[in-house]
PDB file of C-alpha atoms and ligand atoms in Angstrom:
ATOM      1  CA  MET E 629      -0.012   0.052  -0.041  1.00  0.00           C
ATOM      2  CA  ASN E 630       2.846   2.316   1.000  1.00  0.00           C
ATOM      3  CA  LEU E 631       4.821   1.394  -2.132  1.00  0.00           C
ATOM      4  CA  LEU E 632       1.685   2.162  -4.198  1.00  0.00           C
ATOM      5  CA  LYS E 633       1.274   5.553  -2.555  1.00  0.00           C
ATOM      6  CA  ASN E 634       5.033   6.394  -3.040  1.00  0.00           C
ATOM      7  CA  LEU E 635       4.752   5.410  -6.694  1.00  0.00           C
ATOM      8  CA  ILE E 636       1.615   7.614  -7.080  1.00  0.00           C
ATOM      9  CA  ASP E 637       3.471  10.423  -5.295  1.00  0.00           C
ATOM     10  CA  ILE E 638       6.103  10.074  -7.987  1.00  0.00           C
ATOM     11  CA  ILE E 639       3.848  10.174 -11.003  1.00  0.00           C
ATOM     12  CA  TYR E 640       1.622  12.690  -9.437  1.00  0.00           C
ATOM     13  CA  PRO E 641       3.578  14.671  -7.001  1.00  0.00           C
ATOM     14  CA  PRO E 642       1.028  16.276  -4.491  1.00  0.00           C
ATOM     15  CA  ARG E 643       0.474  19.693  -4.882  1.00  0.00           C
ATOM     16  CA  CYS E 644      -0.902  22.499  -2.542  1.00  0.00           C
ATOM     17  CA  PRO E 645      -4.615  22.583  -3.106  1.00  0.00           C
ATOM     18  CA  ILE E 646      -4.553  26.411  -2.769  1.00  0.00           C
ATOM     19  CA  CYS E 647      -1.717  27.635  -4.939  1.00  0.00           C
ATOM     20  CA  ARG E 648      -0.894  24.420  -6.711  1.00  0.00           C
ATOM     21  CA  GLU E 649       2.666  24.599  -5.681  1.00  0.00           C
ATOM     22  CA  PHE E 650       4.447  21.186  -5.426  1.00  0.00           C
ATOM     23  CA  LEU E 651       4.779  19.863  -2.176  1.00  0.00           C
ATOM     24  CA  LEU E 652       8.368  18.854  -1.507  1.00  0.00           C
ATOM     25  CA  ASP E 653       8.137  18.437   2.255  1.00  0.00           C
ATOM     26  CA  ASP E 654       5.556  17.921   4.886  1.00  0.00           C
ATOM     27  CA  PRO E 655       4.816  21.111   6.711  1.00  0.00           C
ATOM     28  CA  SER E 656       2.017  19.595   8.744  1.00  0.00           C
ATOM     29  CA  GLY E 657       4.074  16.899  10.131  1.00  0.00           C
ATOM     30  CA  THR E 658       1.184  14.426   9.614  1.00  0.00           C
ATOM     31  CA  GLY E 659       3.257  12.176   7.212  1.00  0.00           C
ATOM     32  CA  ASP E 660       0.644  12.739   4.580  1.00  0.00           C
ATOM     33  CA  ARG E 661       1.652  15.216   2.188  1.00  0.00           C
ATOM     34  CA  ALA E 662      -1.483  14.861   0.184  1.00  0.00           C
ATOM     35  CA  MET E 663      -3.436  16.204   3.210  1.00  0.00           C
ATOM     36  CA  THR E 664      -1.643  19.538   3.792  1.00  0.00           C
ATOM     37  CA  PHE E 665      -1.115  22.910   2.414  1.00  0.00           C
ATOM     38  CA  CYS E 666       2.289  24.332   1.354  1.00  0.00           C
ATOM     39  CA  ARG E 667       4.234  26.194   3.774  1.00  0.00           C
ATOM     40  CA  ALA E 668       3.769  29.631   2.296  1.00  0.00           C
ATOM     41  CA  CYS E 669      -0.134  29.113   2.163  1.00  0.00           C
ATOM     42  CA  LEU E 670      -0.028  27.845   5.902  1.00  0.00           C
ATOM     43  CA  ALA E 671       2.031  30.885   6.959  1.00  0.00           C
ATOM     44  CA  ASP E 672      -0.690  33.153   5.273  1.00  0.00           C
ATOM     45  CA  PHE E 673      -3.464  31.630   7.557  1.00  0.00           C
ATOM     46  CA  GLN E 674      -3.886  34.424  10.218  1.00  0.00           C
ATOM     47  CA  LYS E 675      -5.029  33.429  13.839  1.00  0.00           C
ATOM     48  CA  VAL E 676      -7.648  35.650  15.480  1.00  0.00           C
ATOM     49  CA  THR E 677      -5.730  37.268  18.375  1.00  0.00           C
ATOM     50  CA  SER E 678      -6.852  39.470  21.268  1.00  0.00           C
ATOM     51  CA  PRO E 679      -8.181  42.056  21.867  1.00  0.00           C
ATOM     52  CA  LEU E 680     -11.427  40.570  20.864  1.00  0.00           C
ATOM     53  CA  CYS E 681     -15.025  40.358  22.164  1.00  0.00           C
ATOM     54  CA  PRO E 682     -15.168  37.328  24.504  1.00  0.00           C
ATOM     55  CA  VAL E 683     -18.794  36.534  23.445  1.00  0.00           C
ATOM     56  CA  CYS E 684     -18.912  36.964  19.636  1.00  0.00           C
ATOM     57  CA  GLY E 685     -15.177  36.819  19.209  1.00  0.00           C
ATOM     58  CA  MET E 686     -14.943  39.766  17.057  1.00  0.00           C
ATOM     59  CA  PRO E 687     -11.246  41.072  16.890  1.00  0.00           C
ATOM     60  CA  PHE E 688     -11.082  44.769  17.400  1.00  0.00           C
ATOM     61  CA  VAL E 689      -9.407  47.003  14.833  1.00  0.00           C
ATOM     62  CA  SER E 690      -7.279  48.415  17.341  1.00  0.00           C
ATOM     63  CA  ARG E 691      -4.524  45.914  18.192  1.00  0.00           C
ATOM     64  CA  VAL E 692      -3.800  47.307  21.737  1.00  0.00           C
ATOM     65  CA  GLY E 693      -5.800  46.735  25.046  1.00  0.00           C
ATOM     66  CA  GLU E 694      -7.672  44.051  26.606  1.00  0.00           C
ATOM     67  CA  ASP E 695     -10.559  41.731  25.545  1.00  0.00           C
ATOM     68  CA  HIS E 696     -14.017  43.472  26.172  1.00  0.00           C
ATOM     69  CA  LEU E 697     -17.561  43.198  24.921  1.00  0.00           C
ATOM     70  CA  CYS E 698     -18.323  44.722  21.683  1.00  0.00           C
ATOM     71  CA  GLU E 699     -21.101  47.202  21.127  1.00  0.00           C
ATOM     72  CA  GLU E 700     -23.445  44.562  19.519  1.00  0.00           C
ATOM     73  CA  CYS E 701     -22.959  42.286  22.431  1.00  0.00           C
ATOM     74  CA  LEU E 702     -23.401  44.981  24.905  1.00  0.00           C
ATOM     75  CA  ARG E 703     -26.636  46.086  23.426  1.00  0.00           C
ATOM     76  CA  LYS E 704     -28.144  42.560  22.878  1.00  0.00           C
ATOM     77  CA  ARG E 705     -26.401  39.301  24.121  1.00  0.00           C
ATOM     78  CA  PRO E 706     -26.652  36.590  21.592  1.00  0.00           C
ATOM     79  CA  PHE E 707     -28.259  33.204  22.561  1.00  0.00           C
ATOM     80  CA  PHE E 708     -25.013  31.541  22.642  1.00  0.00           C
ATOM     81  CA  GLU E 709     -22.506  31.851  25.333  1.00  0.00           C
ATOM     82  CA  ALA E 710     -19.388  32.433  23.280  1.00  0.00           C
ATOM     83  CA  ALA E 711     -18.142  32.006  19.760  1.00  0.00           C
ATOM     84  CA  CYS E 712     -14.499  31.558  18.720  1.00  0.00           C
ATOM     85  CA  ALA E 713     -12.790  31.406  15.313  1.00  0.00           C
ATOM     86  CA  ALA E 714      -9.587  29.676  14.576  1.00  0.00           C
ATOM     87  CA  TYR E 715      -8.472  32.242  11.613  1.00  0.00           C
ATOM     88  CA  LEU E 716      -9.415  35.297   9.943  1.00  0.00           C
ATOM     89  CA  TYR E 717     -11.404  34.912   6.848  1.00  0.00           C
ATOM     90  CA  ASP E 718      -8.842  36.187   4.501  1.00  0.00           C
ATOM     91  CA  GLY E 719      -5.973  35.359   2.103  1.00  0.00           C
ATOM     92  CA  ALA E 720      -5.014  31.716   1.505  1.00  0.00           C
ATOM     93  CA  LEU E 721      -7.619  30.355   3.917  1.00  0.00           C
ATOM     94  CA  MET E 722     -10.457  32.117   2.267  1.00  0.00           C
ATOM     95  CA  GLU E 723      -9.412  30.688  -1.076  1.00  0.00           C
ATOM     96  CA  ALA E 724      -9.315  27.165   0.522  1.00  0.00           C
ATOM     97  CA  ILE E 725     -12.867  27.631   1.925  1.00  0.00           C
ATOM     98  CA  HIS E 726     -14.153  28.847  -1.417  1.00  0.00           C
ATOM     99  CA  GLN E 727     -12.620  25.775  -3.177  1.00  0.00           C
ATOM    100  CA  PHE E 728     -14.110  23.492  -0.442  1.00  0.00           C
ATOM    101  CA  LYS E 729     -17.682  24.881  -0.447  1.00  0.00           C
ATOM    102  CA  TYR E 730     -18.221  26.142  -4.047  1.00  0.00           C
ATOM    103  CA  GLY E 731     -15.610  24.255  -5.723  1.00  0.00           C
ATOM    104  CA  SER E 732     -17.073  20.765  -4.624  1.00  0.00           C
ATOM    105  CA  LYS E 733     -13.642  19.839  -3.263  1.00  0.00           C
ATOM    106  CA  SER E 734     -15.094  18.088  -0.041  1.00  0.00           C
ATOM    107  CA  PHE E 735     -11.460  16.383   0.412  1.00  0.00           C
ATOM    108  CA  LEU E 736     -10.436  19.727   1.719  1.00  0.00           C
ATOM    109  CA  ALA E 737     -12.087  18.742   5.003  1.00  0.00           C
ATOM    110  CA  ASP E 738      -9.287  16.395   5.514  1.00  0.00           C
ATOM    111  CA  SER E 739      -6.908  19.421   5.564  1.00  0.00           C
ATOM    112  CA  LEU E 740      -9.044  21.979   7.271  1.00  0.00           C
ATOM    113  CA  GLY E 741     -10.748  19.844   9.784  1.00  0.00           C
ATOM    114  CA  PRO E 742      -7.566  18.774  11.663  1.00  0.00           C
ATOM    115  CA  LEU E 743      -6.752  22.545  11.967  1.00  0.00           C
ATOM    116  CA  LEU E 744     -10.111  23.422  13.498  1.00  0.00           C
ATOM    117  CA  ALA E 745      -9.840  20.366  15.860  1.00  0.00           C
ATOM    118  CA  GLN E 746      -6.363  21.445  16.928  1.00  0.00           C
ATOM    119  CA  PHE E 747      -7.717  24.968  17.651  1.00  0.00           C
ATOM    120  CA  ALA E 748     -10.815  23.509  19.530  1.00  0.00           C
ATOM    121  CA  GLN E 749      -8.420  21.749  21.831  1.00  0.00           C
ATOM    122  CA  THR E 750      -6.778  24.908  22.795  1.00  0.00           C
ATOM    123  CA  TRP E 751     -10.090  26.761  23.263  1.00  0.00           C
ATOM    124  CA  LEU E 752     -12.277  24.338  25.110  1.00  0.00           C
ATOM    125  CA  THR E 753     -11.815  22.511  28.425  1.00  0.00           C
ATOM    126  CA  GLU E 754     -13.484  19.314  29.520  1.00  0.00           C
ATOM    127  CA  SER E 755     -14.044  18.505  25.885  1.00  0.00           C
ATOM    128  CA  ASN E 756     -15.824  15.272  26.366  1.00  0.00           C
ATOM    129  CA  GLU E 757     -18.871  16.934  27.976  1.00  0.00           C
ATOM    130  CA  TYR E 758     -19.837  18.533  24.859  1.00  0.00           C
ATOM    131  CA  LEU E 759     -22.326  17.484  22.187  1.00  0.00           C
ATOM    132  CA  THR E 760     -20.942  18.409  18.930  1.00  0.00           C
ATOM    133  CA  ILE E 761     -23.616  19.644  16.277  1.00  0.00           C
ATOM    134  CA  PRO E 762     -22.805  21.051  13.039  1.00  0.00           C
ATOM    135  CA  VAL E 763     -24.812  24.065  11.451  1.00  0.00           C
ATOM    136  CA  PRO E 764     -27.253  22.120   9.164  1.00  0.00           C
ATOM    137  CA  LEU E 765     -27.857  22.939   5.488  1.00  0.00           C
ATOM    138  CA  HIS E 766     -31.441  22.874   4.001  1.00  0.00           C
ATOM    139  CA  ALA E 767     -32.192  19.549   2.138  1.00  0.00           C
ATOM    140  CA  LYS E 768     -32.331  21.447  -1.058  1.00  0.00           C
ATOM    141  CA  ARG E 769     -28.910  23.027  -0.531  1.00  0.00           C
ATOM    142  CA  LEU E 770     -27.482  19.604   0.536  1.00  0.00           C
ATOM    143  CA  ARG E 771     -28.688  18.151  -2.691  1.00  0.00           C
ATOM    144  CA  GLU E 772     -27.131  21.185  -4.766  1.00  0.00           C
ATOM    145  CA  ARG E 773     -23.823  21.009  -2.965  1.00  0.00           C
ATOM    146  CA  GLY E 774     -23.498  17.297  -2.249  1.00  0.00           C
ATOM    147  CA  PHE E 775     -22.140  17.594   1.233  1.00  0.00           C
ATOM    148  CA  ASN E 776     -22.503  19.754   4.299  1.00  0.00           C
ATOM    149  CA  GLN E 777     -19.053  21.480   4.875  1.00  0.00           C
ATOM    150  CA  SER E 778     -19.792  22.033   8.541  1.00  0.00           C
ATOM    151  CA  LEU E 779     -20.674  18.450   9.210  1.00  0.00           C
ATOM    152  CA  LEU E 780     -17.256  17.274   7.418  1.00  0.00           C
ATOM    153  CA  LEU E 781     -15.585  19.613   9.716  1.00  0.00           C
ATOM    154  CA  ALA E 782     -17.398  18.736  12.893  1.00  0.00           C
ATOM    155  CA  ARG E 783     -16.556  15.076  12.137  1.00  0.00           C
ATOM    156  CA  HIS E 784     -12.893  15.920  12.661  1.00  0.00           C
ATOM    157  CA  VAL E 785     -13.548  17.966  15.770  1.00  0.00           C
ATOM    158  CA  SER E 786     -15.619  15.344  17.517  1.00  0.00           C
ATOM    159  CA  GLY E 787     -13.113  12.711  16.418  1.00  0.00           C
ATOM    160  CA  GLN E 788     -10.119  14.411  18.052  1.00  0.00           C
ATOM    161  CA  LEU E 789     -12.081  15.729  21.095  1.00  0.00           C
ATOM    162  CA  LYS E 790     -13.846  12.405  21.456  1.00  0.00           C
ATOM    163  CA  THR E 791     -17.262  14.076  21.910  1.00  0.00           C
ATOM    164  CA  GLU E 792     -20.566  12.932  20.745  1.00  0.00           C
ATOM    165  CA  LEU E 793     -21.586  14.096  17.185  1.00  0.00           C
ATOM    166  CA  ASP E 794     -25.240  14.666  16.434  1.00  0.00           C
ATOM    167  CA  PHE E 795     -26.191  15.888  12.892  1.00  0.00           C
ATOM    168  CA  LEU E 796     -29.894  15.066  12.964  1.00  0.00           C
ATOM    169  CA  THR E 797     -31.515  16.747  15.862  1.00  0.00           C
ATOM    170  CA  LEU E 798     -30.963  20.322  14.485  1.00  0.00           C
ATOM    171  CA  ARG E 799     -32.605  20.854  11.129  1.00  0.00           C
ATOM    172  CA  ARG E 800     -32.772  23.819   8.827  1.00  0.00           C
ATOM    173  CA  ILE E 801     -36.493  24.175   7.766  1.00  0.00           C
ATOM    174  CA  ARG E 802     -36.348  27.167   5.658  1.00  0.00           C
ATOM    175  CA  TYR E 803     -34.474  27.404   2.369  1.00  0.00           C
ATOM    176  CA  THR E 804     -32.710  30.902   2.538  1.00  0.00           C
ATOM    177  CA  SER E 805     -31.041  32.881  -0.101  1.00  0.00           C
ATOM    178  CA  PRO E 806     -27.177  33.290   0.284  1.00  0.00           C
ATOM    179  CA  GLN E 807     -26.411  35.963   3.030  1.00  0.00           C
ATOM    180  CA  THR E 808     -24.051  37.715   0.726  1.00  0.00           C
ATOM    181  CA  GLY E 809     -25.246  40.969  -0.769  1.00  0.00           C
ATOM    182  CA  LEU E 810     -27.862  41.600   1.901  1.00  0.00           C
ATOM    183  CA  GLY E 811     -28.020  44.302   4.440  1.00  0.00           C
ATOM    184  CA  LYS E 812     -27.735  43.853   8.123  1.00  0.00           C
ATOM    185  CA  ASP E 813     -31.325  43.578   8.788  1.00  0.00           C
ATOM    186  CA  GLU E 814     -32.094  41.632   5.782  1.00  0.00           C
ATOM    187  CA  ARG E 815     -29.532  39.004   6.912  1.00  0.00           C
ATOM    188  CA  ARG E 816     -31.224  38.888  10.330  1.00  0.00           C
ATOM    189  CA  LYS E 817     -34.598  38.273   8.743  1.00  0.00           C
ATOM    190  CA  ASN E 818     -33.268  35.858   6.382  1.00  0.00           C
ATOM    191  CA  VAL E 819     -32.461  33.291   8.943  1.00  0.00           C
ATOM    192  CA  ARG E 820     -35.178  34.073  11.378  1.00  0.00           C
ATOM    193  CA  ARG E 821     -36.584  30.950  12.548  1.00  0.00           C
ATOM    194  CA  ALA E 822     -34.969  28.895  10.052  1.00  0.00           C
ATOM    195  CA  PHE E 823     -34.083  26.134  12.392  1.00  0.00           C
ATOM    196  CA  GLU E 824     -35.904  23.465  14.400  1.00  0.00           C
ATOM    197  CA  ILE E 825     -35.136  20.838  16.887  1.00  0.00           C
ATOM    198  CA  ILE E 826     -36.606  17.620  16.008  1.00  0.00           C
ATOM    199  CA  ASN E 827     -36.003  15.812  19.355  1.00  0.00           C
ATOM    200  CA  PRO E 828     -35.630  18.107  22.375  1.00  0.00           C
ATOM    201  CA  GLU E 829     -34.647  15.146  24.423  1.00  0.00           C
ATOM    202  CA  ALA E 830     -31.338  14.789  22.649  1.00  0.00           C
ATOM    203  CA  VAL E 831     -30.051  18.404  23.671  1.00  0.00           C
ATOM    204  CA  LYS E 832     -31.876  18.945  26.893  1.00  0.00           C
ATOM    205  CA  GLY E 833     -29.399  19.847  29.650  1.00  0.00           C
ATOM    206  CA  ARG E 834     -26.479  19.343  27.187  1.00  0.00           C
ATOM    207  CA  THR E 835     -23.558  21.867  26.548  1.00  0.00           C
ATOM    208  CA  ILE E 836     -23.469  22.136  22.886  1.00  0.00           C
ATOM    209  CA  LEU E 837     -20.473  22.770  20.532  1.00  0.00           C
ATOM    210  CA  LEU E 838     -21.925  24.267  17.400  1.00  0.00           C
ATOM    211  CA  VAL E 839     -19.651  24.100  14.417  1.00  0.00           C
ATOM    212  CA  ASP E 840     -19.561  26.113  11.245  1.00  0.00           C
ATOM    213  CA  ASP E 841     -17.090  26.992   8.636  1.00  0.00           C
ATOM    214  CA  VAL E 842     -17.429  30.823   8.446  1.00  0.00           C
ATOM    215  CA  PHE E 843     -18.825  33.430  11.030  1.00  0.00           C
ATOM    216  CA  THR E 844     -19.897  36.478   9.175  1.00  0.00           C
ATOM    217  CA  THR E 845     -22.689  38.188  11.079  1.00  0.00           C
ATOM    218  CA  GLY E 846     -23.333  35.561  13.603  1.00  0.00           C
ATOM    219  CA  ASN E 847     -27.121  35.447  12.747  1.00  0.00           C
ATOM    220  CA  THR E 848     -26.923  31.910  11.581  1.00  0.00           C
ATOM    221  CA  LEU E 849     -25.164  30.675  14.821  1.00  0.00           C
ATOM    222  CA  ASN E 850     -27.575  32.821  16.900  1.00  0.00           C
ATOM    223  CA  GLU E 851     -30.733  31.283  15.283  1.00  0.00           C
ATOM    224  CA  CYS E 852     -29.336  27.721  15.768  1.00  0.00           C
ATOM    225  CA  ALA E 853     -28.549  28.700  19.462  1.00  0.00           C
ATOM    226  CA  ARG E 854     -32.078  30.076  19.932  1.00  0.00           C
ATOM    227  CA  ALA E 855     -33.537  26.816  18.744  1.00  0.00           C
ATOM    228  CA  LEU E 856     -31.288  24.890  20.970  1.00  0.00           C
ATOM    229  CA  LYS E 857     -31.861  27.058  24.065  1.00  0.00           C
ATOM    230  CA  LYS E 858     -35.509  26.846  23.463  1.00  0.00           C
ATOM    231  CA  SER E 859     -35.347  23.117  23.624  1.00  0.00           C
ATOM    232  CA  GLY E 860     -33.628  23.277  26.979  1.00  0.00           C
ATOM    233  CA  CYS E 861     -29.964  22.865  26.201  1.00  0.00           C
ATOM    234  CA  ASN E 862     -27.694  24.137  28.834  1.00  0.00           C
ATOM    235  CA  LYS E 863     -24.975  26.130  27.105  1.00  0.00           C
ATOM    236  CA  VAL E 864     -23.946  26.755  23.507  1.00  0.00           C
ATOM    237  CA  PHE E 865     -20.396  27.443  22.441  1.00  0.00           C
ATOM    238  CA  CYS E 866     -19.736  28.103  18.716  1.00  0.00           C
ATOM    239  CA  LEU E 867     -16.539  26.805  16.989  1.00  0.00           C
ATOM    240  CA  VAL E 868     -15.838  28.304  13.663  1.00  0.00           C
ATOM    241  CA  LEU E 869     -12.956  27.846  11.168  1.00  0.00           C
ATOM    242  CA  ALA E 870     -12.885  31.536  10.031  1.00  0.00           C
ATOM    243  CA  ARG E 871     -14.159  34.876  10.924  1.00  0.00           C
ATOM    244  CA  ALA E 872     -15.147  37.476   8.462  1.00  0.00           C
ATOM    245  CA  GLY E 873     -15.142  41.299   9.445  1.00  0.00           C
ATOM    246  CA  ASN E 874     -13.254  44.335   9.070  1.00  0.00           C
ATOM    247  CA  PHE E 875      -9.580  43.762   9.978  1.00  0.00           C
TER     248      PHE E 875
HETATM  249 ZN1   ZN D 944       0.149  26.839  -1.127  1.00  0.00          ZN
HETATM  250 ZN1   ZN D 945     -19.314  40.832  20.630  1.00  0.00          ZN
END
């Protein structure tokens, strides 16, 4: 098997899925060059750093000072306890997520998922207490795309953290237009009551780890958290791969 793999590597040398550069070494250290990005692209992934809002995770434009609540969270607390993103939605990572979601490259979950799982381990404590739930896609969107990118990421997270994974209880019941191009209020209305819990017993009293690929306005995660809280779950923490915003 290894021999065959080595042979394939010689005939088709692995390339970075983002920039197509040949991968001469293994920057991830996982021993599988086919599952990683090149050193230059990885170096372009920017971690979200303080000062940020401890609730919604928004990094402040000013790079000095301590973490504090942002204006939005001060005005109205979201239904989730906290949201945290591994990286900024920018540069090479943005390109990778675009290819992953819109370029039908579901295999990129095997490169992006471990990065999110690694981040989750640094952010969360008592990880085995969580019930991991990916943000669901509407059945129609799932048919269009062929896979739910958040579920693919969540599989890696729950695998690494050894948490339970539940992708059936939270359902998206409204087919919504893409959030891009909509104003702030329209975005909020767009996902309003778009989710439902089909079995409240499954989430009752649990601490939920809600997984999504990109945090844009937080409306989607907030609506999921609203539905989960209404069904009696204890706490909701949102784990996202990338955070969009002004930075
Ligand atoms: Zn690259
Ligand atoms: Zn905030």
